[in-house]
Coordinates of C-alpha atoms in Angstrom, one line a residue:
Chain A
M257 CA -0.4 9.3 16.3
T258 CA 0.1 5.6 16.6
R259 CA 3.7 4.2 16.3
A260 CA 2.7 2.6 12.9
M261 CA 2.7 6.1 11.3
E262 CA 5.8 7.4 12.9
Q263 CA 7.9 6.6 9.9
Y264 CA 6.1 9.4 8.1
L265 CA 6.7 12.0 10.7
R266 CA 9.8 14.2 10.3
K267 CA 12.7 13.4 12.5
G268 CA 13.6 16.2 14.9
L269 CA 10.0 17.4 15.5
K270 CA 9.3 18.8 18.9
G271 CA 5.5 18.6 18.9
T272 CA 2.9 20.3 16.7
A273 CA 1.8 23.9 16.5
F274 CA -1.9 23.1 16.5
C275 CA -4.2 24.3 19.3
P276 CA -5.6 21.7 21.7
G277 CA -8.6 20.1 20.0
C278 CA -7.8 21.3 16.5
G279 CA -9.1 18.9 13.9
H280 CA -6.0 19.3 11.7
G281 CA -4.1 16.7 13.8
L282 CA -6.8 14.1 13.0
L283 CA -6.6 15.1 9.4
L284 CA -2.8 14.6 9.4
G285 CA -3.4 11.1 10.8
S286 CA -5.9 10.4 8.1
I287 CA -3.6 11.6 5.3
L288 CA -0.7 9.5 6.5
R289 CA -2.9 6.4 6.8
A290 CA -4.1 6.8 3.2
V291 CA -0.6 7.3 2.0
D292 CA 0.6 4.2 4.0
R293 CA -2.1 2.1 2.4
L294 CA -1.1 3.1 -1.1
G295 CA 2.5 2.1 -0.4
I296 CA 4.0 5.1 -2.2
P297 CA 7.8 5.4 -1.6
Q298 CA 8.4 8.4 0.7
D299 CA 11.0 9.8 -1.7
D300 CA 8.3 10.1 -4.4
L301 CA 5.9 12.1 -2.3
L302 CA 5.7 15.8 -2.4
F303 CA 3.4 17.8 -0.1
V304 CA 2.6 21.4 -0.9
S305 CA 0.8 23.9 1.3
G306 CA 0.1 27.6 1.4
I307 CA -0.3 29.7 4.6
G308 CA -2.4 29.3 7.7
C309 CA -3.0 26.6 10.3
A310 CA -3.8 23.9 7.8
A311 CA -0.6 24.7 5.8
W312 CA 1.2 23.3 8.9
I313 CA -0.3 19.9 8.4
P314 CA 2.4 18.8 6.0
S315 CA 5.1 21.3 6.9
P316 CA 7.1 20.4 8.8
N317 CA 5.2 17.4 10.2
I318 CA 5.4 15.0 7.2
G319 CA 8.9 13.7 6.6
T320 CA 8.8 13.8 2.8
D321 CA 9.7 16.7 0.5
T322 CA 7.5 19.6 1.6
L323 CA 7.0 23.0 0.0
H324 CA 5.4 25.6 2.3
T325 CA 4.6 28.5 0.0
L326 CA 2.7 31.8 0.0
H327 CA -0.8 32.5 1.0
G328 CA -3.2 31.1 -1.7
R329 CA -0.4 29.9 -4.0
A330 CA 0.1 26.3 -3.1
I331 CA -1.5 25.0 -6.3
P332 CA 0.6 27.0 -8.8
F333 CA 3.8 26.0 -7.0
A334 CA 2.6 22.4 -7.1
T335 CA 1.8 22.8 -10.8
G336 CA 5.4 23.7 -11.6
A337 CA 6.9 21.0 -9.3
K338 CA 4.6 18.3 -10.8
L339 CA 5.2 19.3 -14.5
A340 CA 8.9 19.4 -14.0
N341 CA 9.0 16.0 -12.3
P342 CA 5.8 14.0 -13.2
K343 CA 7.0 11.1 -11.1
L344 CA 6.2 13.0 -7.9
T345 CA 2.9 12.0 -6.2
T346 CA 1.9 15.6 -5.5
I347 CA -0.5 16.3 -2.7
I348 CA -1.7 19.8 -1.8
A349 CA -2.9 20.1 1.8
S350 CA -4.1 23.6 2.9
G351 CA -6.9 25.5 4.4
D352 CA -10.2 26.7 3.1
G353 CA -9.2 30.4 3.1
D354 CA -6.0 29.6 1.4
L355 CA -7.4 27.3 -1.3
T356 CA -10.8 28.7 -2.0
S357 CA -10.6 32.4 -1.2
I358 CA -7.2 34.0 -2.1
G359 CA -6.3 30.9 -4.1
G360 CA -9.8 30.2 -5.6
N361 CA -8.8 31.1 -9.1
H362 CA -5.8 28.7 -9.0
L363 CA -8.1 25.9 -7.7
I364 CA -10.6 26.1 -10.5
H365 CA -7.9 26.4 -13.2
A366 CA -6.0 23.4 -11.9
A367 CA -9.3 21.4 -12.0
R368 CA -10.0 22.7 -15.5
R369 CA -6.6 21.6 -16.7
D370 CA -7.0 18.2 -14.9
L371 CA -3.6 18.6 -13.3
D372 CA -2.6 15.3 -11.8
V373 CA -2.6 16.3 -8.2
T374 CA -4.8 15.7 -5.1
V375 CA -6.0 18.7 -3.2
I376 CA -7.0 18.2 0.5
C377 CA -8.8 21.2 1.9
A378 CA -9.0 21.4 5.6
N379 CA -12.2 23.4 6.1
N380 CA -12.5 24.9 9.5
Q381 CA -14.9 27.7 8.2
I382 CA -12.8 30.5 9.6
Y383 CA -9.4 32.2 9.4
G384 CA -7.8 30.5 12.4
M385 CA -4.2 31.8 12.5
T386 CA -5.0 35.5 11.9
G387 CA -7.6 35.7 14.6
G388 CA -10.9 34.3 13.5
Q389 CA -12.0 36.5 10.6
T390 CA -14.8 35.5 8.2
A391 CA -13.9 33.0 5.4
C392 CA -15.7 32.3 2.2
T393 CA -16.7 29.1 3.8
T394 CA -18.2 30.6 7.0
P395 CA -21.8 29.5 7.4
V396 CA -24.5 32.2 7.3
G397 CA -25.3 33.7 10.7
T398 CA -22.2 32.5 12.5
H399 CA -20.0 34.8 14.4
T400 CA -16.4 35.8 13.5
A401 CA -14.0 38.6 14.4
T402 CA -15.0 40.6 11.4
D403 CA -18.7 39.7 11.5
P404 CA -19.6 39.9 15.2
A405 CA -23.3 40.3 14.3
G406 CA -23.2 37.2 12.2
N407 CA -22.0 36.5 8.6
V408 CA -24.6 37.4 6.0
F409 CA -22.9 35.9 2.9
R410 CA -23.5 32.5 1.5
P411 CA -20.5 30.1 1.8
F412 CA -19.0 28.3 -1.1
D413 CA -19.9 24.7 -1.6
V414 CA -16.3 23.9 -2.6
C415 CA -16.9 20.3 -3.8
R416 CA -19.6 21.5 -6.2
L417 CA -17.3 24.3 -7.3
V418 CA -14.5 22.0 -8.3
K419 CA -17.0 19.6 -9.8
A420 CA -18.2 22.3 -12.1
A421 CA -14.5 23.1 -13.0
G422 CA -13.9 19.5 -14.1
A423 CA -12.5 17.6 -11.0
R424 CA -12.3 13.9 -11.6
Y425 CA -13.1 13.2 -8.0
A426 CA -14.5 15.3 -5.1
A427 CA -15.6 14.2 -1.7
R428 CA -16.4 15.7 1.7
Y429 CA -16.2 14.2 5.2
P430 CA -15.6 15.5 8.7
V431 CA -12.5 14.5 10.6
T432 CA -14.9 12.8 13.0
R433 CA -15.5 10.1 10.4
P434 CA -11.9 8.9 9.8
V435 CA -12.9 5.6 8.0
E436 CA -14.7 7.4 5.2
L437 CA -12.1 10.2 5.2
I438 CA -9.1 7.9 4.8
D439 CA -10.9 6.0 2.1
A440 CA -11.7 9.2 0.2
I441 CA -8.1 10.4 0.4
E442 CA -6.8 7.1 -0.7
K443 CA -9.2 7.0 -3.7
A444 CA -8.3 10.6 -4.6
I445 CA -4.6 9.9 -4.7
R446 CA -5.2 6.7 -6.7
I447 CA -7.2 8.5 -9.4
K448 CA -5.1 10.1 -12.1
G449 CA -6.0 13.7 -12.7
F450 CA -7.3 16.5 -10.5
T451 CA -9.0 15.2 -7.4
F452 CA -10.3 17.0 -4.3
V453 CA -11.1 16.0 -0.7
E454 CA -12.7 18.5 1.7
A455 CA -12.2 17.6 5.4
I456 CA -14.5 19.4 7.8
S457 CA -12.2 20.2 10.7
P458 CA -13.3 21.8 14.0
C459 CA -11.5 25.0 15.2
P460 CA -12.1 25.2 18.9
T461 CA -10.0 28.3 19.5
Q462 CA -11.6 30.7 16.9
Y463 CA -14.8 29.2 15.5
G464 CA -16.0 27.1 18.5
R465 CA -15.3 29.9 21.1
R466 CA -16.9 32.6 19.0
N467 CA -20.0 30.6 18.4
A468 CA -20.3 29.2 22.0
L469 CA -20.2 25.7 20.8
G470 CA -19.1 24.5 24.3
D471 CA -16.3 22.2 25.3
L472 CA -14.3 20.0 23.0
A473 CA -16.6 17.0 23.3
K474 CA -19.7 19.1 22.5
L475 CA -17.9 20.9 19.6
Y476 CA -17.0 17.5 18.0
E477 CA -20.5 16.2 18.5
A478 CA -21.9 19.4 16.9
V479 CA -19.6 19.1 13.9
D480 CA -20.5 15.5 13.4
A481 CA -24.2 16.2 13.8
S482 CA -24.0 18.9 11.1
C483 CA -22.8 16.4 8.6
V484 CA -25.5 14.6 6.7
T485 CA -25.6 12.3 3.7
A486 CA -27.4 13.4 0.5
E487 CA -30.3 11.2 1.4
E488 CA -30.6 12.7 4.9
A489 CA -30.3 16.2 3.4
A490 CA -33.2 15.5 1.0
R491 CA -35.5 14.9 3.9
L492 CA -34.7 18.3 5.5
G493 CA -36.3 21.6 4.9
E494 CA -34.3 24.3 3.0
D495 CA -33.3 26.2 6.2
E496 CA -32.3 23.1 8.0
R497 CA -30.3 21.9 5.0
R498 CA -28.4 25.2 4.7
R499 CA -26.9 24.7 8.2
R500 CA -25.6 21.2 7.3
F501 CA -22.7 19.8 5.4
V502 CA -23.7 17.2 2.8
V503 CA -21.0 14.6 3.1
G504 CA -20.1 11.8 0.7
E505 CA -18.6 11.6 -2.8
V506 CA -19.8 14.5 -4.9
V507 CA -17.9 13.3 -8.0
S508 CA -16.7 9.7 -8.1
Chain B
M285 CA 43.7 11.3 -42.8
A286 CA 40.9 13.8 -43.3
E287 CA 41.3 17.2 -41.6
P288 CA 38.9 17.4 -38.6
K289 CA 36.1 19.7 -39.4
R290 CA 36.5 23.1 -37.8
K291 CA 33.5 24.2 -35.8
E292 CA 32.1 27.0 -37.7
R293 CA 30.7 30.0 -35.9
P294 CA 27.0 30.3 -36.8
A295 CA 26.2 33.1 -39.1
A296 CA 24.4 36.2 -38.0
Q297 CA 20.7 36.3 -38.5
L298 CA 18.0 38.9 -38.4
L299 CA 16.2 38.4 -35.1
Q300 CA 13.8 40.1 -32.8
G301 CA 15.2 40.7 -29.3
N302 CA 12.5 38.8 -27.5
V303 CA 13.0 35.8 -29.8
A304 CA 16.8 35.9 -29.2
A305 CA 16.1 35.7 -25.4
A306 CA 13.9 32.6 -25.9
E307 CA 16.6 30.9 -28.0
A308 CA 19.2 31.7 -25.3
A309 CA 17.1 30.3 -22.5
I310 CA 16.8 26.9 -24.3
R311 CA 20.6 26.9 -25.0
A312 CA 21.3 27.7 -21.3
G313 CA 19.3 24.6 -20.4
C314 CA 15.9 26.1 -19.6
R315 CA 13.3 23.3 -19.6
F316 CA 10.3 25.0 -17.9
F317 CA 8.4 28.1 -18.8
A318 CA 5.3 29.4 -17.2
G319 CA 3.8 32.8 -18.1
Y320 CA 0.8 34.9 -18.9
P321 CA 0.4 37.1 -22.0
I322 CA 1.4 40.7 -21.7
T323 CA 2.7 43.3 -24.2
P324 CA 5.5 43.8 -25.0
S325 CA 7.0 40.5 -23.7
S326 CA 4.6 38.0 -25.2
E327 CA 6.9 36.9 -28.1
I328 CA 9.2 35.4 -25.5
M329 CA 6.4 33.1 -24.3
V330 CA 5.2 32.2 -27.8
R331 CA 8.7 31.2 -28.9
M332 CA 9.3 29.3 -25.6
A333 CA 6.1 27.3 -26.3
E334 CA 7.4 26.3 -29.7
L335 CA 11.0 25.6 -28.5
L336 CA 10.0 23.5 -25.4
R337 CA 7.7 21.4 -27.6
E338 CA 10.6 20.8 -30.0
R339 CA 13.4 20.3 -27.5
G340 CA 11.5 18.7 -24.6
G341 CA 10.5 20.3 -21.4
A342 CA 7.3 21.7 -20.0
F343 CA 5.4 24.9 -21.0
M344 CA 2.3 26.2 -19.2
Q345 CA 0.3 29.3 -19.9
M346 CA -1.0 30.0 -16.4
E347 CA -4.1 31.8 -15.2
D348 CA -2.1 34.9 -14.2
E349 CA 1.3 36.3 -13.4
I350 CA 1.1 35.3 -9.7
A351 CA 0.6 31.7 -10.7
S352 CA 3.3 31.9 -13.3
I353 CA 6.1 32.9 -11.0
C354 CA 5.0 30.4 -8.4
A355 CA 5.0 27.6 -11.0
V356 CA 8.5 28.6 -12.1
A357 CA 9.7 28.4 -8.5
G358 CA 8.0 25.0 -8.0
A359 CA 9.6 23.7 -11.2
S360 CA 13.0 24.9 -10.1
W361 CA 12.7 22.9 -6.9
S362 CA 11.9 19.8 -9.0
G363 CA 15.4 20.3 -10.6
A364 CA 14.5 22.2 -13.8
K365 CA 16.1 25.4 -15.0
A366 CA 13.0 27.6 -15.2
M367 CA 12.0 31.0 -16.6
T368 CA 9.1 33.5 -17.0
A369 CA 8.8 36.7 -18.9
T370 CA 6.5 39.7 -18.3
S371 CA 6.1 43.4 -18.3
G372 CA 5.4 46.1 -15.7
P373 CA 1.9 45.2 -14.4
G374 CA 2.7 41.5 -14.5
F375 CA 6.1 42.1 -12.8
S376 CA 4.2 43.9 -10.0
L377 CA 2.0 40.9 -9.5
M378 CA 5.0 38.6 -9.3
Q379 CA 6.8 40.5 -6.6
E380 CA 5.6 38.4 -3.7
G381 CA 6.6 35.2 -5.5
L382 CA 10.0 36.7 -6.3
G383 CA 10.5 37.5 -2.7
Y384 CA 9.7 33.9 -1.9
A385 CA 12.1 32.6 -4.5
Y386 CA 14.9 34.9 -3.1
F387 CA 14.3 33.8 0.5
T388 CA 14.2 30.1 -0.4
E389 CA 17.3 30.5 -2.7
T390 CA 15.4 29.3 -5.7
P391 CA 17.3 29.9 -9.0
L392 CA 15.1 31.2 -11.8
V393 CA 15.2 33.8 -14.6
L394 CA 12.7 36.6 -15.1
I395 CA 12.7 38.8 -18.2
D396 CA 10.9 42.0 -17.7
V397 CA 10.4 43.9 -21.0
Q398 CA 9.6 47.3 -19.6
R399 CA 6.7 49.4 -20.9
A400 CA 5.5 52.8 -19.9
G401 CA 3.8 53.0 -16.6
P402 CA 2.4 53.7 -13.9
A403 CA -0.5 51.3 -14.0
T404 CA -1.4 49.9 -17.5
G405 CA 0.3 53.0 -18.9
Q406 CA 1.3 52.6 -22.5
A407 CA 1.4 48.9 -23.3
T408 CA 3.2 49.2 -26.6
H409 CA 5.7 52.0 -25.8
V410 CA 9.1 52.0 -24.3
A411 CA 10.1 53.1 -20.8
Q412 CA 12.7 52.3 -18.2
G413 CA 10.5 52.8 -15.2
D414 CA 10.9 49.4 -13.6
V415 CA 14.5 49.9 -12.6
M416 CA 13.6 50.4 -8.9
Q417 CA 11.1 47.5 -9.0
F418 CA 14.0 45.2 -9.8
R419 CA 15.8 46.4 -6.7
Y420 CA 13.0 47.2 -4.3
G421 CA 9.8 45.7 -5.7
S422 CA 9.4 42.9 -3.0
H423 CA 9.2 43.5 0.7
G424 CA 12.1 42.9 3.1
D425 CA 15.8 43.2 2.6
L426 CA 16.6 41.8 -0.8
F427 CA 19.8 42.0 -2.9
P428 CA 18.8 41.0 -6.4
I429 CA 20.8 40.6 -9.6
A430 CA 19.6 42.4 -12.7
L431 CA 21.3 42.5 -16.1
V432 CA 20.4 45.1 -18.7
P433 CA 20.8 44.3 -22.5
W434 CA 21.1 47.1 -25.1
S435 CA 20.9 44.9 -28.3
V436 CA 19.4 41.8 -29.7
Q437 CA 22.8 40.2 -29.3
E438 CA 22.7 40.9 -25.6
M439 CA 19.2 39.7 -25.3
Y440 CA 20.8 36.4 -26.2
D441 CA 24.2 36.7 -24.4
L442 CA 22.8 38.2 -21.1
T443 CA 19.9 35.7 -21.0
I444 CA 22.5 32.9 -21.0
R445 CA 24.5 34.8 -18.3
A446 CA 21.3 35.3 -16.3
F447 CA 20.8 31.5 -16.1
N448 CA 24.4 31.0 -15.2
L449 CA 24.3 33.5 -12.4
A450 CA 21.0 32.1 -11.1
E451 CA 22.5 28.7 -10.8
R452 CA 25.9 30.0 -9.5
F453 CA 24.3 32.1 -6.7
R454 CA 21.1 30.1 -6.3
T455 CA 18.8 33.1 -6.6
P456 CA 16.3 34.7 -9.0
V457 CA 18.1 36.8 -11.7
F458 CA 16.3 39.5 -13.8
L459 CA 16.9 40.5 -17.3
A460 CA 15.9 44.2 -17.3
A461 CA 15.0 44.6 -20.9
D462 CA 12.9 47.4 -22.4
E463 CA 10.3 47.5 -25.2
A464 CA 12.7 49.0 -27.7
V465 CA 15.3 46.3 -27.2
G466 CA 12.7 43.5 -26.9
H467 CA 11.1 44.5 -30.2
L468 CA 14.3 45.5 -31.9
R469 CA 15.1 43.5 -35.0
E470 CA 18.8 43.4 -35.9
N471 CA 21.5 40.9 -36.7
A472 CA 22.6 38.6 -33.9
V473 CA 24.7 35.4 -33.7
L474 CA 23.2 32.5 -31.8
H475 CA 26.7 31.3 -30.9
D476 CA 27.4 28.3 -28.8
D477 CA 30.8 29.1 -27.3
Y478 CA 29.6 29.9 -23.8
E479 CA 29.9 28.2 -20.5
V480 CA 26.8 26.7 -19.0
V481 CA 26.7 26.6 -15.2
D482 CA 24.7 23.8 -13.6
R483 CA 23.2 23.5 -10.2
V484 CA 25.2 22.0 -7.3
R485 CA 22.6 19.4 -6.4
F486 CA 24.6 16.8 -4.5
G487 CA 27.1 17.3 -1.7
D488 CA 27.6 17.6 2.0
G489 CA 26.1 20.5 3.9
D490 CA 22.6 21.7 4.6
P491 CA 20.3 22.9 1.9
F492 CA 19.8 26.3 3.5
G493 CA 23.1 27.0 5.2
S494 CA 26.8 27.2 4.6
A495 CA 30.0 27.3 6.7
D496 CA 31.0 30.3 4.6
P497 CA 29.0 33.4 5.7
A498 CA 28.7 34.4 2.0
G499 CA 28.3 30.8 0.8
V500 CA 25.9 29.2 -1.6
P501 CA 24.5 25.9 -0.2
V502 CA 23.8 22.8 -2.2
M503 CA 20.3 22.6 -3.7
P504 CA 18.9 19.0 -3.9
A505 CA 15.7 18.6 -5.9
F506 CA 12.4 17.1 -4.9
G507 CA 12.6 13.4 -5.4
D508 CA 16.3 13.2 -4.5
G509 CA 15.4 11.5 -1.2
R510 CA 16.5 14.4 1.0
A511 CA 13.0 15.0 2.5
L512 CA 13.4 18.7 1.8
M513 CA 11.6 21.3 3.9
V514 CA 11.2 24.4 1.8
T515 CA 9.5 27.4 3.4
G516 CA 9.2 31.1 2.8
S517 CA 9.2 31.6 6.6
T518 CA 12.5 32.2 8.4
H519 CA 14.3 28.8 8.5
D520 CA 17.4 27.3 9.9
P521 CA 20.1 25.7 7.6
K522 CA 18.1 22.4 7.6
G523 CA 14.9 24.2 6.6
F524 CA 13.1 24.0 9.9
R525 CA 10.9 27.1 10.5
K526 CA 12.5 29.3 13.2
V527 CA 10.4 32.4 13.1
D528 CA 10.9 33.5 16.7
D529 CA 14.7 33.2 16.8
P530 CA 16.3 36.6 16.1
N531 CA 19.7 35.1 15.4
V532 CA 18.4 32.7 12.8
H533 CA 16.6 35.4 11.0
D534 CA 19.5 37.9 11.0
A535 CA 22.0 35.2 10.0
L536 CA 19.9 34.2 7.0
V537 CA 19.2 37.7 5.8
T538 CA 22.8 38.6 6.2
R539 CA 24.1 35.5 4.3
L540 CA 21.7 36.2 1.5
M541 CA 23.0 39.7 1.2
R542 CA 26.6 38.7 1.4
K543 CA 26.1 35.8 -1.1
V544 CA 25.4 38.5 -3.7
M545 CA 27.3 41.6 -2.5
D546 CA 30.5 39.9 -1.6
H547 CA 30.6 38.6 -5.1
A548 CA 29.7 41.9 -6.8
D549 CA 33.0 41.9 -8.7
E550 CA 32.0 38.6 -10.3
I551 CA 28.6 39.9 -11.2
V552 CA 29.0 43.6 -12.2
E553 CA 29.8 44.3 -15.8
V554 CA 30.2 47.7 -17.5
D555 CA 31.3 48.7 -20.9
A556 CA 33.5 51.8 -21.4
H557 CA 33.5 53.8 -24.7
L558 CA 36.0 56.6 -25.2
L559 CA 36.3 57.4 -21.6
D560 CA 40.2 57.6 -21.4
D561 CA 40.3 61.3 -22.0
A562 CA 36.6 62.2 -21.5
E563 CA 35.6 65.4 -19.8
I564 CA 31.9 64.5 -19.9
G565 CA 30.9 61.0 -18.9
I566 CA 27.5 59.7 -20.0
V567 CA 26.1 56.8 -17.8
A568 CA 23.4 54.9 -19.6
Y569 CA 21.7 51.5 -19.9
G570 CA 19.4 49.6 -22.3
I571 CA 18.1 51.5 -25.3
S572 CA 19.2 54.8 -23.8
A573 CA 22.8 53.6 -24.1
R574 CA 22.2 53.2 -27.9
T575 CA 21.1 56.8 -27.9
S576 CA 24.1 57.8 -25.9
I577 CA 26.7 56.1 -28.1
A578 CA 25.3 57.9 -31.1
A579 CA 25.5 61.2 -29.1
V580 CA 29.1 60.5 -28.0
K581 CA 30.1 60.0 -31.7
R582 CA 28.5 63.3 -32.7
L583 CA 30.0 65.2 -29.7
R584 CA 33.5 63.8 -30.5
A585 CA 33.0 65.0 -34.2
K586 CA 32.3 68.5 -32.7
G587 CA 35.4 68.3 -30.5
V588 CA 33.6 67.7 -27.2
K589 CA 35.4 65.1 -25.2
A590 CA 32.5 62.8 -24.3
G591 CA 32.5 59.1 -23.4
L592 CA 30.0 56.5 -22.3
L593 CA 30.0 54.2 -19.3
R594 CA 27.3 51.6 -20.3
L595 CA 25.8 49.5 -17.5
K596 CA 25.4 45.9 -18.3
T597 CA 24.6 45.1 -14.7
L598 CA 22.0 47.3 -13.0
W599 CA 22.0 45.5 -9.6
P600 CA 24.2 45.1 -7.8
F601 CA 24.8 48.7 -8.8
P602 CA 28.3 49.4 -10.3
E603 CA 29.2 51.8 -7.5
R604 CA 32.9 51.5 -7.8
E605 CA 33.0 52.1 -11.5
I606 CA 30.8 55.2 -11.1
A607 CA 33.1 56.5 -8.4
R608 CA 36.1 56.1 -10.6
L609 CA 34.4 57.9 -13.5
G610 CA 33.4 60.7 -11.2
E611 CA 37.1 61.4 -10.3
R612 CA 38.0 61.8 -14.0
V613 CA 35.2 63.8 -15.6
R614 CA 33.8 67.3 -15.1
A615 CA 30.2 66.0 -15.1
I616 CA 28.2 62.9 -15.5
V617 CA 25.1 62.9 -17.6
V618 CA 22.4 60.2 -17.1
P619 CA 19.8 59.9 -19.9
E620 CA 17.0 57.5 -19.1
L621 CA 13.4 56.8 -19.8
N622 CA 12.0 57.7 -16.4
K623 CA 12.1 60.7 -14.1
G624 CA 15.7 60.2 -13.1
M625 CA 15.6 57.0 -11.1
I626 CA 19.2 55.8 -11.8
A627 CA 20.6 59.4 -11.9
G628 CA 19.7 59.5 -8.2
V629 CA 21.7 56.3 -7.5
V630 CA 24.6 57.6 -9.5
R631 CA 24.6 60.8 -7.3
G632 CA 25.0 58.5 -4.3
C633 CA 28.2 57.1 -5.7
T634 CA 30.2 60.2 -6.6
R635 CA 30.8 63.8 -5.6
A636 CA 31.0 64.8 -9.3
R637 CA 28.2 66.9 -10.8
V638 CA 25.4 64.5 -12.0
L639 CA 22.9 65.8 -14.5
S640 CA 19.8 63.9 -15.4
I641 CA 18.1 63.7 -18.8
T642 CA 14.6 62.3 -18.4
Q643 CA 11.9 61.4 -20.9
T644 CA 8.6 59.8 -20.2
N645 CA 6.6 60.1 -23.4
G646 CA 6.9 56.5 -24.6
K647 CA 9.6 57.3 -27.2
T648 CA 13.3 56.7 -27.1
I649 CA 15.5 59.7 -26.5
D650 CA 16.8 61.3 -29.6
P651 CA 20.7 61.5 -29.6
S652 CA 20.4 65.3 -30.5
R653 CA 18.9 65.9 -27.1
V654 CA 21.9 64.5 -25.4
V655 CA 24.3 66.3 -27.8
R656 CA 22.6 69.7 -27.1
F657 CA 22.6 69.1 -23.4
A658 CA 26.3 68.2 -23.4
E659 CA 27.2 71.2 -25.6
E660 CA 25.5 73.6 -23.3
M661 CA 27.4 72.2 -20.4
S662 CA 30.8 72.4 -22.0

């Protein structure tokens, strides 16, 4: 983190809990840069998260009001906090398992209601903190602690899911493309209503190790290579496309 | 000079218990309600939707009970007095969120209008089967506060008291209602001569710690500029997560216990009827106390010296009051609409003989059952 962003970090922190090479640190930097650009007073910012590695992005790292809640329930907690004090710029930052599996129902209902919040989903495609179990975002064929022979179920396309539920803005970028990611987060916070940003975030400890994706440099290269634009995806065959993340603005 | 107008006490009006509770919540300062429809509590939510629209505040019908309790806790941290209402199955779903609210010292009020269980049971029929769910429903060591109304008037009075206790002790407070009281229609006065306790939001000290080991810390709200860290994980007085420190965890759990239990005298309320010379003491709560007072009157008319100790607080349990009663009577009878849940607790408080009258058919207990039981005993 550059010194310019230090004002947003909580005083008294003694380092982060993230594993070496975790993409969530990069996502934290992207979120803070977007917030900084918007110039929102820190006292008006509320970050809400659920449980899991990504729930630690705001809590305790960000030095604003933070609400670190139960597994899957960040969005309903944020719903109450936002409705009771609409002046709060309310940002929910949590993981893919938290927001789209156990919390999937809350996600689609918040989008349907057009709750004025921004949801940032750190998608590492696996349950990191509990030991690498299959998530509803795990790609077909990849290995996890609970699917050692390879996952057979289709993953959610979360951006399309929230689009169908009525999101005003939805975008997906990997943490390896911070310029686009920061722009998307900034835009999402600026738009009034329910907005959603999915950040593809590498998990070296669980996902990378179980799928033999190599050292950190190779893992980051592989993640970046798996991200294609809609135009690039259109040129790919169906099997090829299934193994890629289509990045860009899904609703804008 | 004209005489100053005397404040007139409002007249009694015919009201449903659930509606009286909603009126009370608004008068106690409730400005946020989130809930999910469930019989037999839904009238509370419907009335809250109307009242919050009229008086200002936020109402949200959530997608389920889990979301409802979480939204209520979130609203409380934004500074609002907040409430939800539910019944057995919904209450079960809320237990994790209630544990979170307890551990993060989040004031809120939950009204559970009990119906017959287990499972979906009898949705429209009365029971008192959630009495242990108030006490032990959530995991971990919790010391909750639960008040138990027996009339429409008390649906009003005790809802106001529930808000006051929630703010005073910075904790979730339950109103342990039952279907018969919730759906009862009788005269009640929506009086306004009550104290309203407001949150201590500003002051020195940390938001999750106190110099007094039974102390209630100040509770700033989101937006107050305190950069609050609220977490359901073990936390130090400032809110930093300290999950690997045994002393921090033990100190926190112990303070939360003492915060309630050291103030039990301030919380526990019972109501004694004809106990001075009683040889048979009936201990009852909720609608079963209505049954019991009728039985006491009939027994007295027959010359049997019976009296009633009515519990207005279920948790913390009125242990001392039960012990004192046990020293004076030949036997204690506990009629309740479950298989003897509170009778077991009463047995733990006294060496006196404790007899249990149980009924789980979805009906209130007829006073003649209690009369017959007491006559056979005497």
